[in-house]
Coordinates of C-alpha atoms and ligand atoms in Angstrom, one line a residue:
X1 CA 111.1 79.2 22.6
X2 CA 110.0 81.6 25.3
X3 CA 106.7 80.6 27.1
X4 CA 104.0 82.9 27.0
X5 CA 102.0 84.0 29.5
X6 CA 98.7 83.1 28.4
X7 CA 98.5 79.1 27.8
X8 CA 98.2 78.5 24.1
X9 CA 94.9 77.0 23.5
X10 CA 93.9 78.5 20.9
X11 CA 95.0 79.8 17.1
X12 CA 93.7 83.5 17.2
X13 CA 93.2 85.9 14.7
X14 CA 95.6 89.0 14.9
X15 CA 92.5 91.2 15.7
X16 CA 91.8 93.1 18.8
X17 CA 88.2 94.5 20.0
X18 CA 86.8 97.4 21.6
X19 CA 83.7 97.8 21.7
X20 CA 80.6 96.8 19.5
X21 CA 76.8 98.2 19.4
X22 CA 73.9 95.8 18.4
X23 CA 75.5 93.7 15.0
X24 CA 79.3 96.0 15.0
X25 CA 81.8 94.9 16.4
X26 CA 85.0 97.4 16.7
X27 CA 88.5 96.9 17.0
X28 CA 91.1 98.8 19.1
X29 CA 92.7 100.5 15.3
X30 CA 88.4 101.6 15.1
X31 CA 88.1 99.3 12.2
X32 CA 84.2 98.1 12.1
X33 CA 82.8 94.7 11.1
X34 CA 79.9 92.5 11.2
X35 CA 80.0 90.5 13.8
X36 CA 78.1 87.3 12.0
X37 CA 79.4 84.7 14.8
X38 CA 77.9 86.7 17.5
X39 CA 81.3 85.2 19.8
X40 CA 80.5 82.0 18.3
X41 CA 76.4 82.1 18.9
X42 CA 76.5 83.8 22.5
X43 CA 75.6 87.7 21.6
X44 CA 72.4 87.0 20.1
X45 CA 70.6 90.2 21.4
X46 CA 74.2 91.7 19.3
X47 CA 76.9 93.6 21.5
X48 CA 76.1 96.4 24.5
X49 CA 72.2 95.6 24.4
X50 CA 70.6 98.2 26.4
X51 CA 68.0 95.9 28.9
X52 CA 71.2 93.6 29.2
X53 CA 73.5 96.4 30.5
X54 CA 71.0 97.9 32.5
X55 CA 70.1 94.7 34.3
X56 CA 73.6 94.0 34.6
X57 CA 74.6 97.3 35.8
X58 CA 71.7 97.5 38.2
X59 CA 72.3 94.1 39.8
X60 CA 76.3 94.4 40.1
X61 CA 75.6 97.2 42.6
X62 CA 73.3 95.8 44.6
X63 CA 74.2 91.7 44.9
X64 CA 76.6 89.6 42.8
X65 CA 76.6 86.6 44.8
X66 CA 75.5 85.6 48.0
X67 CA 75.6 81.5 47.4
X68 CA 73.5 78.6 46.6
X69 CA 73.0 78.3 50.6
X70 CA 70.4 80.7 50.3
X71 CA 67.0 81.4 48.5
X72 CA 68.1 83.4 44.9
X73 CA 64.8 85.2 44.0
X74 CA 66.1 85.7 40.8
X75 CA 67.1 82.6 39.8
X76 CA 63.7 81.6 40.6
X77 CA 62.4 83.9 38.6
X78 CA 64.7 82.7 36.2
X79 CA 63.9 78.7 36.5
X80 CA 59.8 80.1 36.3
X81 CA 60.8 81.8 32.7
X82 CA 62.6 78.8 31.6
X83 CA 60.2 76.4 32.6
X84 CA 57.3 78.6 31.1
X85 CA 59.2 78.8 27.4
X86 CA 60.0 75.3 27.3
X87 CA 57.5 73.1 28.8
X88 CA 60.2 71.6 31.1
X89 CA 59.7 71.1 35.1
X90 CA 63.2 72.6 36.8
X91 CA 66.3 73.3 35.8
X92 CA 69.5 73.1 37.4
X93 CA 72.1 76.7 36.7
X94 CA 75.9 76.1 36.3
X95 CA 78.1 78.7 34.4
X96 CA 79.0 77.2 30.9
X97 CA 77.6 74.9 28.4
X98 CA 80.1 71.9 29.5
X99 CA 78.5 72.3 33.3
X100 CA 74.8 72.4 32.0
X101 CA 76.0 68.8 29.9
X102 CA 77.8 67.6 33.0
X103 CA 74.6 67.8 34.9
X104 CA 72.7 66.3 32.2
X105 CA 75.2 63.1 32.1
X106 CA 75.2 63.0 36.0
X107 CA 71.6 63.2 35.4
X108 CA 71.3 60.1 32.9
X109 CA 74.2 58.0 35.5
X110 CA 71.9 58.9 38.1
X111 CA 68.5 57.7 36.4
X112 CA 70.7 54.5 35.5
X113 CA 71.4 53.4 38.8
X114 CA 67.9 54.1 40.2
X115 CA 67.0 51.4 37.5
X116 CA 69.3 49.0 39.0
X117 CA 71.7 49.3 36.0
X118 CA 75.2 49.5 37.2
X119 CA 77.0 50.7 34.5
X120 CA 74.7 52.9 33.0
X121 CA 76.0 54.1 29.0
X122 CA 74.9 57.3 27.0
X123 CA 74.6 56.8 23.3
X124 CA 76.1 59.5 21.7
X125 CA 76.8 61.1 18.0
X126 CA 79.5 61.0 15.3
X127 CA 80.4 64.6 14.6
X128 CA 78.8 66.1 18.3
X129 CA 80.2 68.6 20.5
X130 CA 79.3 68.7 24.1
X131 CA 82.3 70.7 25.6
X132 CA 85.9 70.2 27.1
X133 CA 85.3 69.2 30.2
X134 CA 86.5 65.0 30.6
X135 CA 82.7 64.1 30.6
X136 CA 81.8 65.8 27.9
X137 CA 84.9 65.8 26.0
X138 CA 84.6 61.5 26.3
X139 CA 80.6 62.5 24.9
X140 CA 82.2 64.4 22.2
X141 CA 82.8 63.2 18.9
X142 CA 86.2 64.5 17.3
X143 CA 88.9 62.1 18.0
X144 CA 91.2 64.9 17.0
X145 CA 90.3 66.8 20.1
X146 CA 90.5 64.2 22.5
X147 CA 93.5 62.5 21.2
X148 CA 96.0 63.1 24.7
X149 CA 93.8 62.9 26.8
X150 CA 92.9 59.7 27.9
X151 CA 91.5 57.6 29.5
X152 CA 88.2 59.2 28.4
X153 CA 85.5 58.8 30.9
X154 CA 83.4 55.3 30.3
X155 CA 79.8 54.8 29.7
X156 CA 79.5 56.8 25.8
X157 CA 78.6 54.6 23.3
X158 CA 79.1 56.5 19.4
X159 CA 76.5 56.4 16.9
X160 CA 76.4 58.0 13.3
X161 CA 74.5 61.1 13.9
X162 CA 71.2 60.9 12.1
X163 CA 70.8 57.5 11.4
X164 CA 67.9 55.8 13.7
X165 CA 69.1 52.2 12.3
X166 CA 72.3 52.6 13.7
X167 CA 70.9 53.4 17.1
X168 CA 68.2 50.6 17.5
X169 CA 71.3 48.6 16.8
X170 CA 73.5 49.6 19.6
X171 CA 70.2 49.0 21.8
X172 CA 69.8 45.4 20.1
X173 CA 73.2 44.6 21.8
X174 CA 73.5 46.8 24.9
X175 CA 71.0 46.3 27.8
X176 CA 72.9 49.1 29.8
X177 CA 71.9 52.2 27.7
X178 CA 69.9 54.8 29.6
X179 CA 69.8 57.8 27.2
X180 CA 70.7 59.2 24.2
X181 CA 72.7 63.0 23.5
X182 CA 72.0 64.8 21.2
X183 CA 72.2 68.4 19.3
X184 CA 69.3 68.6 17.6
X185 CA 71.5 70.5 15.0
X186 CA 75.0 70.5 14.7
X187 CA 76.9 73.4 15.3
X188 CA 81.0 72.5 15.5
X189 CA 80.2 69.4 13.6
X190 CA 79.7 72.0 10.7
X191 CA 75.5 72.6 11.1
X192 CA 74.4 69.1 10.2
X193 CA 70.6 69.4 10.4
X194 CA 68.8 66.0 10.8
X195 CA 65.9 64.8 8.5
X196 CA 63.1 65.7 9.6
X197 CA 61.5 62.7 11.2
X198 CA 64.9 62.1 13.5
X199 CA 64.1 64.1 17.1
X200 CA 60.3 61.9 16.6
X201 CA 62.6 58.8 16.1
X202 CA 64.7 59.1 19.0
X203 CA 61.7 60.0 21.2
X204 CA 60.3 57.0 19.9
X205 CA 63.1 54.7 20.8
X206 CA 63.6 56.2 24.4
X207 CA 60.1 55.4 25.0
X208 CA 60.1 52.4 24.1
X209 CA 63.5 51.1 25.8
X210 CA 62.5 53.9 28.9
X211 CA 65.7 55.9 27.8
X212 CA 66.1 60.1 28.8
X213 CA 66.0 61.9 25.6
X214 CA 69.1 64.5 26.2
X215 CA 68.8 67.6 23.5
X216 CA 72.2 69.3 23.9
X217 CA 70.8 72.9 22.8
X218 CA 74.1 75.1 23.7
X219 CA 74.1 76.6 20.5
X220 CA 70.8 76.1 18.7
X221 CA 68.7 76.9 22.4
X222 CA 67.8 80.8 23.2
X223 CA 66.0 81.5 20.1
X224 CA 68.9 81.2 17.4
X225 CA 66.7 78.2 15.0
X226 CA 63.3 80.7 15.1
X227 CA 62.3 78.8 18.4
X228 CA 63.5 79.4 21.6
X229 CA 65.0 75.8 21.5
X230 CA 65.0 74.3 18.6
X231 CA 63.1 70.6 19.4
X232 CA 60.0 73.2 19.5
X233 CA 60.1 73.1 15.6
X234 CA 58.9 69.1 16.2
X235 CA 55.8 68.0 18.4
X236 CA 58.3 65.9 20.7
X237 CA 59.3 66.7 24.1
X238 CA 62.9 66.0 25.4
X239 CA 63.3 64.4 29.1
X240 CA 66.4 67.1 29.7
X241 CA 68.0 70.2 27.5
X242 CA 70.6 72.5 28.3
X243 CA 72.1 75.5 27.1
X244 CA 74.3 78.1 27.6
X245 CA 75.9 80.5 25.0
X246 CA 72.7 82.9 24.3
X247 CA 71.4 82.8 27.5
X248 CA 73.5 85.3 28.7
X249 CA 74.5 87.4 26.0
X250 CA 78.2 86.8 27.0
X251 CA 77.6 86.8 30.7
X252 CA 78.3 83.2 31.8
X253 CA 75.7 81.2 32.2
X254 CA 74.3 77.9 31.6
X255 CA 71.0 75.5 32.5
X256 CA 70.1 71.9 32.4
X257 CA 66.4 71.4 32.2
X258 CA 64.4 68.2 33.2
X259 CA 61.4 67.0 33.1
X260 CA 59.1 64.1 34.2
X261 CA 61.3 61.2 35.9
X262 CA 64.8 63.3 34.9
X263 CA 63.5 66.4 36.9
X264 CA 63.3 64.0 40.3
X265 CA 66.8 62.6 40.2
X266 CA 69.1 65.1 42.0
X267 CA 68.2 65.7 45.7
X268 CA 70.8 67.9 48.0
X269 CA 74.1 67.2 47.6
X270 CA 74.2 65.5 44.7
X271 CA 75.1 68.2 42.1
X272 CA 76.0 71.8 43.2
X273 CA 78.0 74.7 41.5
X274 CA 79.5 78.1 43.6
X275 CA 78.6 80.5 41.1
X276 CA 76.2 78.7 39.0
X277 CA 72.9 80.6 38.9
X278 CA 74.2 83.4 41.0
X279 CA 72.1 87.1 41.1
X280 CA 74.4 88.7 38.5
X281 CA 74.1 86.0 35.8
X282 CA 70.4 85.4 36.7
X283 CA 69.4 89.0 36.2
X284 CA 71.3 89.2 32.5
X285 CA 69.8 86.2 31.1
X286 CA 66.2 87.1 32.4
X287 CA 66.9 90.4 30.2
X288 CA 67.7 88.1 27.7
X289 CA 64.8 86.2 27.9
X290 CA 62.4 89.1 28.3
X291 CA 64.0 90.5 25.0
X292 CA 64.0 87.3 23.0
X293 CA 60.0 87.4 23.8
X294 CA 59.2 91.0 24.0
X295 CA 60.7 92.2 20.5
X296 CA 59.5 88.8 18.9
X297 CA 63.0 87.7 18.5
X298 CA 62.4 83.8 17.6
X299 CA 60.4 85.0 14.8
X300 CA 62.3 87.1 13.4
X301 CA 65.4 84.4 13.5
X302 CA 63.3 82.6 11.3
X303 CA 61.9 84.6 8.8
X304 CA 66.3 86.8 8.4
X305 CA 67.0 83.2 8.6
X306 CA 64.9 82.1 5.9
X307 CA 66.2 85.3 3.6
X308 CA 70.0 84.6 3.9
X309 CA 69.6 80.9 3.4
X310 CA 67.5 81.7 0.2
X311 CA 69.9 84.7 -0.7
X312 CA 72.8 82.2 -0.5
X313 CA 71.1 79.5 -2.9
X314 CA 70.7 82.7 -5.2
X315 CA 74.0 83.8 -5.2
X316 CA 75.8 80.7 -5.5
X317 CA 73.5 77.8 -7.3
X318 CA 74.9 75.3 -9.0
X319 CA 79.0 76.4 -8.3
X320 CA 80.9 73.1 -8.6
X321 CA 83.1 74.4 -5.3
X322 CA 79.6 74.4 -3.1
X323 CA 78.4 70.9 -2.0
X324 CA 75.5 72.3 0.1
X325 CA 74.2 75.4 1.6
X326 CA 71.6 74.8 5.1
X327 CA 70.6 75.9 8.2
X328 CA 67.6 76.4 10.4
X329 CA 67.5 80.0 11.3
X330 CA 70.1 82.3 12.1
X331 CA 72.2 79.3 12.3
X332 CA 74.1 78.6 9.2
X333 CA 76.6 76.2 7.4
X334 CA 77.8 76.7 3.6
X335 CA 80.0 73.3 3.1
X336 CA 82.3 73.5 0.4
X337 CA 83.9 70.8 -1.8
X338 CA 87.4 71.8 -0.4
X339 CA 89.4 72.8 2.5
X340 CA 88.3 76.7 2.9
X341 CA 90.1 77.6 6.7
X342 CA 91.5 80.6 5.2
X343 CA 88.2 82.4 4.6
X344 CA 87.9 83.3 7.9
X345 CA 90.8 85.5 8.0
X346 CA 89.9 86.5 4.4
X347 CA 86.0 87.7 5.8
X348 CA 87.6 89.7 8.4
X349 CA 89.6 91.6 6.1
X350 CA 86.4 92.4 4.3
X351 CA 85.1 93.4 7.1
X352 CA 82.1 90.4 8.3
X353 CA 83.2 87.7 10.9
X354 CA 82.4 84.2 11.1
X355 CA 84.3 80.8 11.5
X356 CA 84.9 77.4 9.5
X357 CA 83.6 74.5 11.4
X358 CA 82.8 70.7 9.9
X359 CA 86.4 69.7 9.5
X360 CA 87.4 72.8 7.6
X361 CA 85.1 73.0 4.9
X362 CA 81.6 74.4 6.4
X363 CA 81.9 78.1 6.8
X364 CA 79.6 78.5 9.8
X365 CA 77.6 81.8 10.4
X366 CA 75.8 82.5 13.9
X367 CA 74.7 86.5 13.5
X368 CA 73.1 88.1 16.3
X369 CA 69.1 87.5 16.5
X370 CA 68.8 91.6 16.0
X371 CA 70.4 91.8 13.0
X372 CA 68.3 93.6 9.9
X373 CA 68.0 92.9 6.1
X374 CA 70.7 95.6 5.0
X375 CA 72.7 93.8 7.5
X376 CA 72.3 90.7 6.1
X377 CA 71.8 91.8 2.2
X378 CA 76.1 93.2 3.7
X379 CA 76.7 89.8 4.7
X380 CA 75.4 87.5 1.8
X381 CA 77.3 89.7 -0.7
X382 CA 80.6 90.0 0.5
X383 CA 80.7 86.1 1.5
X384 CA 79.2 85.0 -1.8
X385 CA 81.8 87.4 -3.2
X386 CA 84.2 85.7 -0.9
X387 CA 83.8 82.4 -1.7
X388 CA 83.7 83.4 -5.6
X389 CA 87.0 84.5 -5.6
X390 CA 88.4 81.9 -3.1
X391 CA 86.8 79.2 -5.6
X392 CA 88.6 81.2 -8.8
X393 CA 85.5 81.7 -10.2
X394 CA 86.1 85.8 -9.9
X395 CA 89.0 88.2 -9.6
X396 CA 89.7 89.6 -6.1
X397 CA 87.8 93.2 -6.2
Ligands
LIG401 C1 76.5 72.1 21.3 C2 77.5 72.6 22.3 N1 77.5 72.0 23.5 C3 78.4 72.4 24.4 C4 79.3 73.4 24.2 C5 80.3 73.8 25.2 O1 80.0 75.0 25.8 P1 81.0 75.8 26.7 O2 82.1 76.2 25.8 O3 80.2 77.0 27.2 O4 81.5 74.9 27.8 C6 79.3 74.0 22.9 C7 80.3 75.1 22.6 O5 80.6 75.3 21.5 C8 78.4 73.6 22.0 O6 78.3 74.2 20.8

């Protein structure tokens, strides 16, 4: 077989874009759909926002980079915004959502060793997904996507993910653990939101065993839950978050936030990045930022949230093929009985995108934070209808 060019890492949909405006997204034959996994939860301000091409424009011709050598006015500016939204002390800027959780683990190793604890362990989640990198692919927890890789970096230990038992346990027979990672919802794991007491919980525990409490926010951070991050739904503060994805609005970028004791550990030249935080990146996610708080943006993820997850329950209550439809804002999971990886090609013939996630059976919808209710009203109907017909309840129409 002939090699191609482009390593083959991924199974890609025989679709090609163009351009897109706001919730559209175009492809090269001009066909139009609705771009409802917003390139998998990064284009929450939707495609070619105006204060995002402007900053972007505006700061390509006049400094991209200059290096981390140097004072970046912008990425202070940046780290004050941050800091201000979320209550945390500093943050450190890398360029994906893999660095921002490679920091945070550095971070926790870090901490450990201050402690005296030589071998310091992470407790991590069934189900989680931190990233591709070794750390955070050893953090992650799909065997399937790790399987060739090994030896997997040391120092994770696995628990099931919302269970509190589970991780008192691991602490009743590990004296190494210095802090628990975790998504406060899960996003590849097929949006597995917690019960409601769990972030409180896990706070609980770290204070008591003086553990970090590491939110991996990635995908539910920058507004997508209705709050900026989504641990702001609970009274509980996290000793480090990062995120990635909608900072930017698909220019990279990504942050690790600390706070308290986690905020003190690095010092010069213990963590660094080339490009991370650079001018260019630092000016488009402050547009994002702005944007997310100017136009009220977290509020109304919450309340279009609230609509399609209640328009959903409408439209298919009851169906013996649906084993449960939830979400927290404009991130949202319909899990099905059965395997359902073809309705993702079968959506973008019909004109919506959005992916299937949880081990095939959760199809997983991230839409942009601009989106309106026609646009939504568009995309619960024709996935309802979608999942009728895919279920044989209806005939194709
Ligand atoms: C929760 C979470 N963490 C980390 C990552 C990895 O981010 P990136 O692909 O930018 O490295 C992802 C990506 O899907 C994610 O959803």
């Amino acid at each position: 077989m002939a090699i191609q060019p482009l390593m083959n890492t991924y199974n890609r949909l025989s679709v090609a874009f163009d351009y897109g405006q706001g919730a559209w997204i175009y492809d090269t034959d001009g066909n139009k759909y609705l771009d409802a996994l917003s390139g998998i939860a990064v284009t929450g301000l939707g495609h070619a926002h105006p204060a995002v091409t402007e900053a972007i424009c505006h700061q390509a011709g006049k400094l991209i980079h200059c290096s981390n050598l140097y004072t970046i006015p912008l990425q202070q500016q940046l780290a004050e915004k941050l800091t201000q939204v979320s209550g945390m002390d500093n943050v450190f800027f890398g360029n994906s959502g893999a660095e921002a959780n490679e920091a945070a683990i550095k971070i926790a190793r870090r901490y450990g060793h201050s402690r005296d604890i030589d071998k310091p362990a992470i407790i991590v989640m069934e189900s989680a997904f931190h990233g591709r990198t070794l750390a955070t692919l050893s953090a992650t927890g799909n065997r399937s996507s790790q399987a060739g890789f090994e030896p997997l970096v040391s120092g994770f230990i696995r628990a099931p993910f919302n269970d509190l038992d589970a991780v008192k346990n691991i602490l009743r027979h590990n004296n190494n653990v210095v802090a628990i990672f975790v998504e406060p919802i899960q996003g590849e794991g097929g949006i597995n939101v917690p019960s409601n007491n769990y972030l409180e919980g896990l706070r609980e525990i770290c204070d008591q065993h003086e553990l970090l409490l590491m939110l991996d926010e990635v995908q539910s951070g920058n507004g997508r839950t209705g709050r900026y991050f989504a641990y702001q739904h609970t009274a509980i503060m996290p000793d480090v978050v990062t995120t990635a994805k909608g900072l930017g609005n698909g220019f990279p970028i990504g942050a690790c936030l600390a706070r308290g004791k986690a905020a003190a550990v690095f010092g010069p030249g213990t963590h660094g990045t080339t490009y991370g935080g650079n001018p260019l990146a630092c000016a488009a996610a402050l547009a994002v930022v702005n944007t997310i708080e100017k136009d009220n943006l977290c509020q109304h993820a919450e309340s279009l949230g609230q609509y399609i997850l209640d328009s959903f329950h409408i439209q298919l209550a009851d169906k013996p093929y649906i084993k449960e439809i939830r979400g927290k804002g404009l991130m949202i999971g319909i899990e099905l009985t059965d395997a359902g990886t073809e309705l993702a090609v079968l959506a973008k013939v019909k004109g919506v995108l959005l992916n299937i996630t949880g081990g095939g059976r959760v199809v997983r919808m991230l839409p942009p934070l601009i989106m309106n209710q026609n646009e939504a009203d568009l995309l619960v109907n024709t996935v309802s209808s979608l999942i009728r017909v895919y279920a044989g309840e209806d005939t194709a129409s």
